[in-house]
DNA sequence: ATATATGTTCGCATTATTGCGAACGCATGT
DNA sequence: ACATGCGTTCGCAATAATGCGAACATATAT
């Protein structure tokens, strides 16, 4: 696994795992990556990428050509375990698929409400 | 300017600039960065970062310590012209401020509706 | 069997972002 | 004047993401 990093599978079945993670992150080792929230968010991004690509009826190679990269990069980004997303790449893909990237920093408590 | 990159200031006062940008991006030079949309999104991220930090009553150095970095990094990210956001750093900051990062890839046409 | 298209993984060079310290201008207070 | 804290900018090393080609497995079709 060269560029790929396995997402940490440590899961607490507790309901308020975010509180635990927050305390661990802020008080403990700040460099350490978040666990639950990050993985969930990542897989969401990957699923969204895959969804809008297939919705556009494009293969990974075709999208890669539009974006200006290769299929391997697209494949990486669509992998649910991939953590290394960058906003610039997300924007490039979104732009190629006539979409846009929306980022929101919202309080951790409230779940995502319907838009 | 070592790490900093100036945001392209080229703006079309036209209403549907996204169409223009999309055509230019997809058909023309795919490597080229988007203009209007990217800058707008960036400044939004920067503003959000600054907002949630000040809302938490933290200075850039204090937040940097929580996140596990230095004030210069925070300052960079809060600069509206900064383009180099990464999801991992956004998540680290959001986690330190008891928030979370939400990413959405949505069709370019519709504006952001209220949540 | 051959050809084609797809998604996938790998290795390595290139580029971008972070890490970190230092210094500056400015304001505030002692 | 001096000290402190704030945001900011710079330079450079270290890390991480991309760029790119190659190869593989699978499915479909000729």
Short mmCIF file of C-alpha atoms (C1' of nucleotides) in Angstrom, two decimals:
data_model
loop_
_atom_site.label_atom_id
_atom_site.label_comp_id
_atom_site.label_asym_id
_atom_site.label_seq_id
_atom_site.Cartn_x
_atom_site.Cartn_y
_atom_site.Cartn_z
CA UNK A 1 0.00 0.00 0.00
CA UNK A 2 1.96 2.96 -1.21
CA UNK A 3 -0.30 5.93 -1.11
CA UNK A 4 -3.31 4.21 0.34
CA UNK A 5 -3.91 4.28 4.07
CA UNK A 6 -6.31 2.00 5.79
CA UNK A 7 -9.05 3.80 7.62
CA UNK A 8 -9.05 3.00 11.29
CA UNK A 9 -11.85 0.62 11.95
CA UNK A 10 -12.05 1.31 15.70
CA UNK A 11 -15.69 1.95 16.38
CA UNK A 12 -17.53 2.63 19.56
CA UNK A 13 -21.11 1.55 19.31
CA UNK A 14 -21.96 4.29 21.76
CA UNK A 15 -24.29 6.97 20.52
CA UNK A 16 -22.22 10.01 21.44
CA UNK A 17 -18.89 8.85 20.09
CA UNK A 18 -18.20 12.36 18.89
CA UNK A 19 -17.82 13.57 22.45
CA UNK A 20 -15.33 10.85 23.14
CA UNK A 21 -13.43 11.60 19.99
CA UNK A 22 -13.40 15.29 20.69
CA UNK A 23 -11.99 14.86 24.16
CA UNK A 24 -9.43 12.42 22.90
CA UNK A 25 -8.43 14.68 20.06
CA UNK A 26 -8.33 18.00 21.89
CA UNK A 27 -6.93 16.96 25.25
CA UNK A 28 -4.86 14.00 24.20
CA UNK A 29 -2.83 13.68 21.04
CA UNK A 30 -3.80 16.54 18.79
CA UNK A 31 -1.86 15.24 15.82
CA UNK A 32 -3.82 12.00 15.82
CA UNK A 33 -6.49 11.67 13.24
CA UNK A 34 -10.10 11.46 14.06
CA UNK A 35 -11.68 8.10 13.69
CA UNK A 36 -15.37 7.76 13.26
CA UNK A 37 -16.22 11.16 11.88
CA UNK A 38 -13.38 11.23 9.41
CA UNK A 39 -14.05 7.83 7.96
CA UNK A 40 -17.73 8.55 7.63
CA UNK A 41 -17.07 11.84 5.90
CA UNK A 42 -14.54 10.25 3.58
CA UNK A 43 -16.75 7.48 2.42
CA UNK A 44 -19.43 10.04 1.82
CA UNK A 45 -17.13 12.01 -0.44
CA UNK A 46 -16.11 8.86 -2.27
CA UNK A 47 -19.71 7.82 -2.75
CA UNK A 48 -20.65 11.26 -3.99
CA UNK A 49 -17.79 11.25 -6.47
CA UNK A 50 -18.79 7.85 -7.77
CA UNK A 51 -22.41 8.83 -7.91
CA UNK A 52 -22.05 12.04 -9.90
CA UNK A 53 -19.62 10.36 -12.27
CA UNK A 54 -21.93 7.47 -13.03
CA UNK A 55 -24.82 9.88 -13.21
CA UNK A 56 -22.92 11.67 -15.96
CA UNK A 57 -22.46 8.34 -17.73
CA UNK A 58 -18.68 8.54 -17.68
CA UNK A 59 -16.07 5.92 -16.99
CA UNK A 60 -13.20 6.64 -14.66
CA UNK A 61 -10.87 7.07 -17.60
CA UNK A 62 -13.22 9.46 -19.34
CA UNK A 63 -13.64 11.56 -16.24
CA UNK A 64 -9.90 11.48 -15.70
CA UNK A 65 -9.38 12.88 -19.16
CA UNK A 66 -11.88 15.64 -18.51
CA UNK A 67 -10.29 16.50 -15.19
CA UNK A 68 -6.79 16.28 -16.59
CA UNK A 69 -5.49 13.25 -14.72
CA UNK A 70 -5.52 9.48 -15.00
CA UNK A 71 -7.95 6.77 -14.03
CA UNK A 72 -5.84 5.62 -11.11
CA UNK A 73 -6.31 8.94 -9.39
CA UNK A 74 -10.06 8.81 -9.87
CA UNK A 75 -10.10 5.27 -8.60
CA UNK A 76 -8.20 6.30 -5.49
CA UNK A 77 -10.60 9.12 -4.76
CA UNK A 78 -13.62 6.87 -5.15
CA UNK A 79 -12.20 4.36 -2.71
CA UNK A 80 -14.12 4.66 0.53
CA UNK A 81 -11.01 4.10 2.61
CA UNK A 82 -9.04 6.86 0.96
CA UNK A 83 -8.35 9.78 3.27
CA UNK A 84 -6.26 12.07 1.12
CA UNK A 85 -8.81 14.26 -0.51
CA UNK A 86 -7.87 17.80 -1.38
CA UNK A 87 -10.27 20.59 -2.08
CA UNK A 88 -8.52 21.50 -5.30
CA UNK A 89 -9.02 18.03 -6.73
CA UNK A 90 -12.60 17.86 -5.55
CA UNK A 91 -13.26 21.17 -7.24
CA UNK A 92 -11.61 20.03 -10.45
CA UNK A 93 -13.79 16.95 -10.59
CA UNK A 94 -16.91 18.83 -9.66
CA UNK A 95 -16.21 21.43 -12.31
CA UNK A 96 -15.70 18.76 -14.96
CA UNK A 97 -19.06 17.25 -14.00
CA UNK A 98 -20.76 20.64 -13.98
CA UNK A 99 -21.11 20.56 -10.23
CA UNK A 100 -19.66 22.47 -7.33
CA UNK A 101 -18.18 21.66 -3.94
CA UNK A 102 -19.91 23.01 -0.91
CA UNK A 103 -18.10 22.95 2.43
CA UNK A 104 -19.68 23.62 5.76
CA UNK A 105 -18.14 23.72 9.20
CA UNK A 106 -21.01 23.04 11.50
CA UNK A 107 -21.34 22.20 15.20
CA UNK A 108 -20.68 18.55 15.80
CA UNK A 109 -23.87 17.84 17.65
CA UNK A 110 -26.57 18.32 15.09
CA UNK A 111 -26.86 15.68 12.43
CA UNK A 112 -27.16 16.62 8.81
CA UNK A 113 -30.64 17.92 8.23
CA UNK A 114 -32.25 17.72 4.86
CA UNK A 115 -31.55 20.55 2.56
CA UNK B 1 5.24 34.39 -1.87
CA UNK B 2 6.47 30.93 -1.15
CA UNK B 3 3.46 28.80 -0.43
CA UNK B 4 0.80 31.39 -1.10
CA UNK B 5 -0.86 31.65 -4.43
CA UNK B 6 -2.87 34.63 -5.49
CA UNK B 7 -6.43 33.88 -6.36
CA UNK B 8 -7.23 34.72 -9.91
CA UNK B 9 -9.17 37.90 -9.90
CA UNK B 10 -10.63 37.48 -13.38
CA UNK B 11 -14.31 38.02 -12.98
CA UNK B 12 -17.11 38.14 -15.44
CA UNK B 13 -19.98 40.26 -14.23
CA UNK B 14 -22.28 38.02 -16.21
CA UNK B 15 -24.89 36.16 -14.23
CA UNK B 16 -24.26 32.66 -15.56
CA UNK B 17 -20.51 32.63 -15.29
CA UNK B 18 -20.61 29.02 -14.22
CA UNK B 19 -21.64 27.95 -17.67
CA UNK B 20 -18.75 29.85 -19.16
CA UNK B 21 -16.33 28.38 -16.68
CA UNK B 22 -17.61 24.89 -17.21
CA UNK B 23 -17.23 25.11 -20.96
CA UNK B 24 -13.79 26.61 -20.60
CA UNK B 25 -12.75 23.97 -18.10
CA UNK B 26 -14.16 20.88 -19.75
CA UNK B 27 -13.58 21.64 -23.39
CA UNK B 28 -10.49 23.80 -23.11
CA UNK B 29 -7.62 23.33 -20.69
CA UNK B 30 -8.66 20.76 -18.12
CA UNK B 31 -5.65 21.32 -15.91
CA UNK B 32 -6.49 24.98 -15.48
CA UNK B 33 -8.13 25.91 -12.24
CA UNK B 34 -11.58 27.27 -11.99
CA UNK B 35 -11.90 30.94 -11.34
CA UNK B 36 -15.03 32.34 -9.88
CA UNK B 37 -16.39 29.29 -8.16
CA UNK B 38 -13.11 28.28 -6.61
CA UNK B 39 -12.33 31.69 -5.19
CA UNK B 40 -15.80 32.03 -3.78
CA UNK B 41 -15.63 28.66 -2.17
CA UNK B 42 -12.21 29.35 -0.74
CA UNK B 43 -13.10 32.60 0.86
CA UNK B 44 -16.13 30.91 2.30
CA UNK B 45 -13.98 28.24 3.91
CA UNK B 46 -11.61 30.87 5.23
CA UNK B 47 -14.44 32.89 6.66
CA UNK B 48 -15.98 29.85 8.25
CA UNK B 49 -12.68 28.89 9.84
CA UNK B 50 -12.20 32.38 11.22
CA UNK B 51 -15.78 32.51 12.41
CA UNK B 52 -15.85 29.27 14.36
CA UNK B 53 -12.46 30.04 15.90
CA UNK B 54 -13.53 33.46 17.14
CA UNK B 55 -16.82 32.02 18.21
CA UNK B 56 -14.86 29.63 20.41
CA UNK B 57 -12.96 32.59 21.84
CA UNK B 58 -9.58 31.29 20.73
CA UNK B 59 -6.61 33.07 19.24
CA UNK B 60 -4.84 31.61 16.23
CA UNK B 61 -2.03 30.39 18.45
CA UNK B 62 -4.42 28.74 20.87
CA UNK B 63 -6.26 26.98 18.10
CA UNK B 64 -2.97 25.97 16.53
CA UNK B 65 -1.95 24.34 19.79
CA UNK B 66 -5.23 22.47 19.97
CA UNK B 67 -4.93 21.32 16.39
CA UNK B 68 -1.29 20.43 16.75
CA UNK B 69 0.26 22.99 14.45
CA UNK B 70 1.43 26.59 14.55
CA UNK B 71 -0.26 29.93 14.19
CA UNK B 72 1.19 30.55 10.77
CA UNK B 73 -0.70 27.58 9.38
CA UNK B 74 -3.95 28.80 10.86
CA UNK B 75 -3.29 32.24 9.49
CA UNK B 76 -2.72 30.81 6.04
CA UNK B 77 -5.95 28.87 6.12
CA UNK B 78 -7.93 31.91 7.23
CA UNK B 79 -6.57 33.97 4.37
CA UNK B 80 -9.30 34.42 1.82
CA UNK B 81 -6.87 34.11 -1.06
CA UNK B 82 -5.44 30.81 0.10
CA UNK B 83 -6.27 27.92 -2.17
CA UNK B 84 -4.46 25.03 -0.56
CA UNK B 85 -7.02 23.62 1.77
CA UNK B 86 -6.98 19.93 2.50
CA UNK B 87 -9.80 17.95 3.97
CA UNK B 88 -7.57 16.43 6.62
CA UNK B 89 -6.58 19.83 7.96
CA UNK B 90 -10.14 21.09 7.82
CA UNK B 91 -11.24 18.07 9.78
CA UNK B 92 -8.51 18.54 12.35
CA UNK B 93 -9.55 22.12 12.95
CA UNK B 94 -13.22 21.28 13.01
CA UNK B 95 -12.60 18.48 15.49
CA UNK B 96 -10.61 20.78 17.76
CA UNK B 97 -13.50 23.23 17.72
CA UNK B 98 -16.08 20.52 18.31
CA UNK B 99 -17.40 20.84 14.80
CA UNK B 100 -17.47 18.71 11.70
CA UNK B 101 -16.83 19.18 8.00
CA UNK B 102 -19.65 18.54 5.64
CA UNK B 103 -18.92 18.20 1.93
CA UNK B 104 -21.47 18.18 -0.80
CA UNK B 105 -21.07 17.79 -4.53
CA UNK B 106 -24.13 19.39 -5.97
CA UNK B 107 -25.22 20.46 -9.46
CA UNK B 108 -23.66 23.77 -10.35
CA UNK B 109 -26.88 25.52 -11.20
CA UNK B 110 -28.79 25.65 -7.99
CA UNK B 111 -27.59 28.12 -5.41
CA UNK B 112 -27.14 27.05 -1.81
CA UNK B 113 -30.55 26.75 -0.29
CA UNK B 114 -31.09 27.25 3.38
CA UNK B 115 -30.66 24.20 5.49
"C1'" DA C 1 -9.18 -17.22 -28.86
"C1'" DT C 2 -8.86 -12.33 -29.56
"C1'" DA C 3 -10.25 -7.78 -28.75
"C1'" DT C 4 -12.17 -4.17 -26.04
"C1'" DA C 5 -13.63 -1.68 -21.98
"C1'" DT C 6 -13.95 -1.36 -17.18
"C1'" DG C 7 -12.25 -0.92 -12.34
"C1'" DT C 8 -8.30 -1.76 -9.70
"C1'" DT C 9 -3.47 -1.87 -7.60
"C1'" DC C 10 1.34 -0.87 -7.77
"C1'" DG C 11 5.81 1.97 -8.04
"C1'" DC C 12 7.96 6.11 -8.46
"C1'" DA C 13 8.68 11.09 -9.92
"C1'" DT C 14 6.60 15.54 -9.34
"C1'" DT C 15 4.02 18.90 -7.07
"C1'" DA C 16 1.47 20.76 -3.17
"C1'" DT C 17 0.59 21.24 1.68
"C1'" DT C 18 2.03 21.16 6.18
"C1'" DG C 19 5.57 21.90 10.16
"C1'" DC C 20 8.18 25.07 12.33
"C1'" DG C 21 10.80 28.86 13.72
"C1'" DA C 22 11.74 33.62 13.22
"C1'" DA C 23 10.55 38.14 12.60
"C1'" DC C 24 7.51 42.15 11.76
"C1'" DG C 25 3.70 45.81 12.68
"C1'" DC C 26 0.31 46.99 15.74
"C1'" DA C 27 -2.29 47.54 19.82
"C1'" DT C 28 -2.63 47.36 24.88
"C1'" DG C 29 -1.05 47.78 29.34
"C1'" DT C 30 2.54 48.31 33.11
"C1'" DA D 1 10.48 52.47 27.56
"C1'" DC D 2 9.24 47.76 28.17
"C1'" DA D 3 6.47 43.75 27.99
"C1'" DT D 4 2.68 41.05 26.22
"C1'" DG D 5 -0.49 39.30 22.93
"C1'" DC D 6 -2.46 39.53 18.47
"C1'" DG D 7 -2.39 38.59 13.37
"C1'" DT D 8 0.73 38.28 9.75
"C1'" DT D 9 4.62 37.06 6.44
"C1'" DC D 10 8.73 34.76 5.18
"C1'" DG D 11 12.05 30.71 4.34
"C1'" DC D 12 12.98 26.14 4.31
"C1'" DA D 13 12.53 21.13 5.70
"C1'" DA D 14 9.28 17.36 6.02
"C1'" DT D 15 5.16 15.16 4.80
"C1'" DA D 16 1.30 14.15 1.81
"C1'" DA D 17 -1.27 14.24 -2.54
"C1'" DT D 18 -1.05 14.12 -7.35
"C1'" DG D 19 0.87 12.63 -12.23
"C1'" DC D 20 1.75 8.92 -14.81
"C1'" DG D 21 2.54 4.55 -16.80
"C1'" DA D 22 2.15 -0.24 -16.28
"C1'" DA D 23 -0.09 -4.30 -15.19
"C1'" DC D 24 -3.90 -7.27 -13.51
"C1'" DA D 25 -8.82 -9.35 -13.16
"C1'" DT D 26 -13.24 -9.30 -14.90
"C1'" DA D 27 -16.86 -8.95 -18.17
"C1'" DT D 28 -18.62 -8.54 -22.89
"C1'" DA D 29 -18.45 -9.19 -27.56
"C1'" DT D 30 -16.57 -10.52 -32.18
#
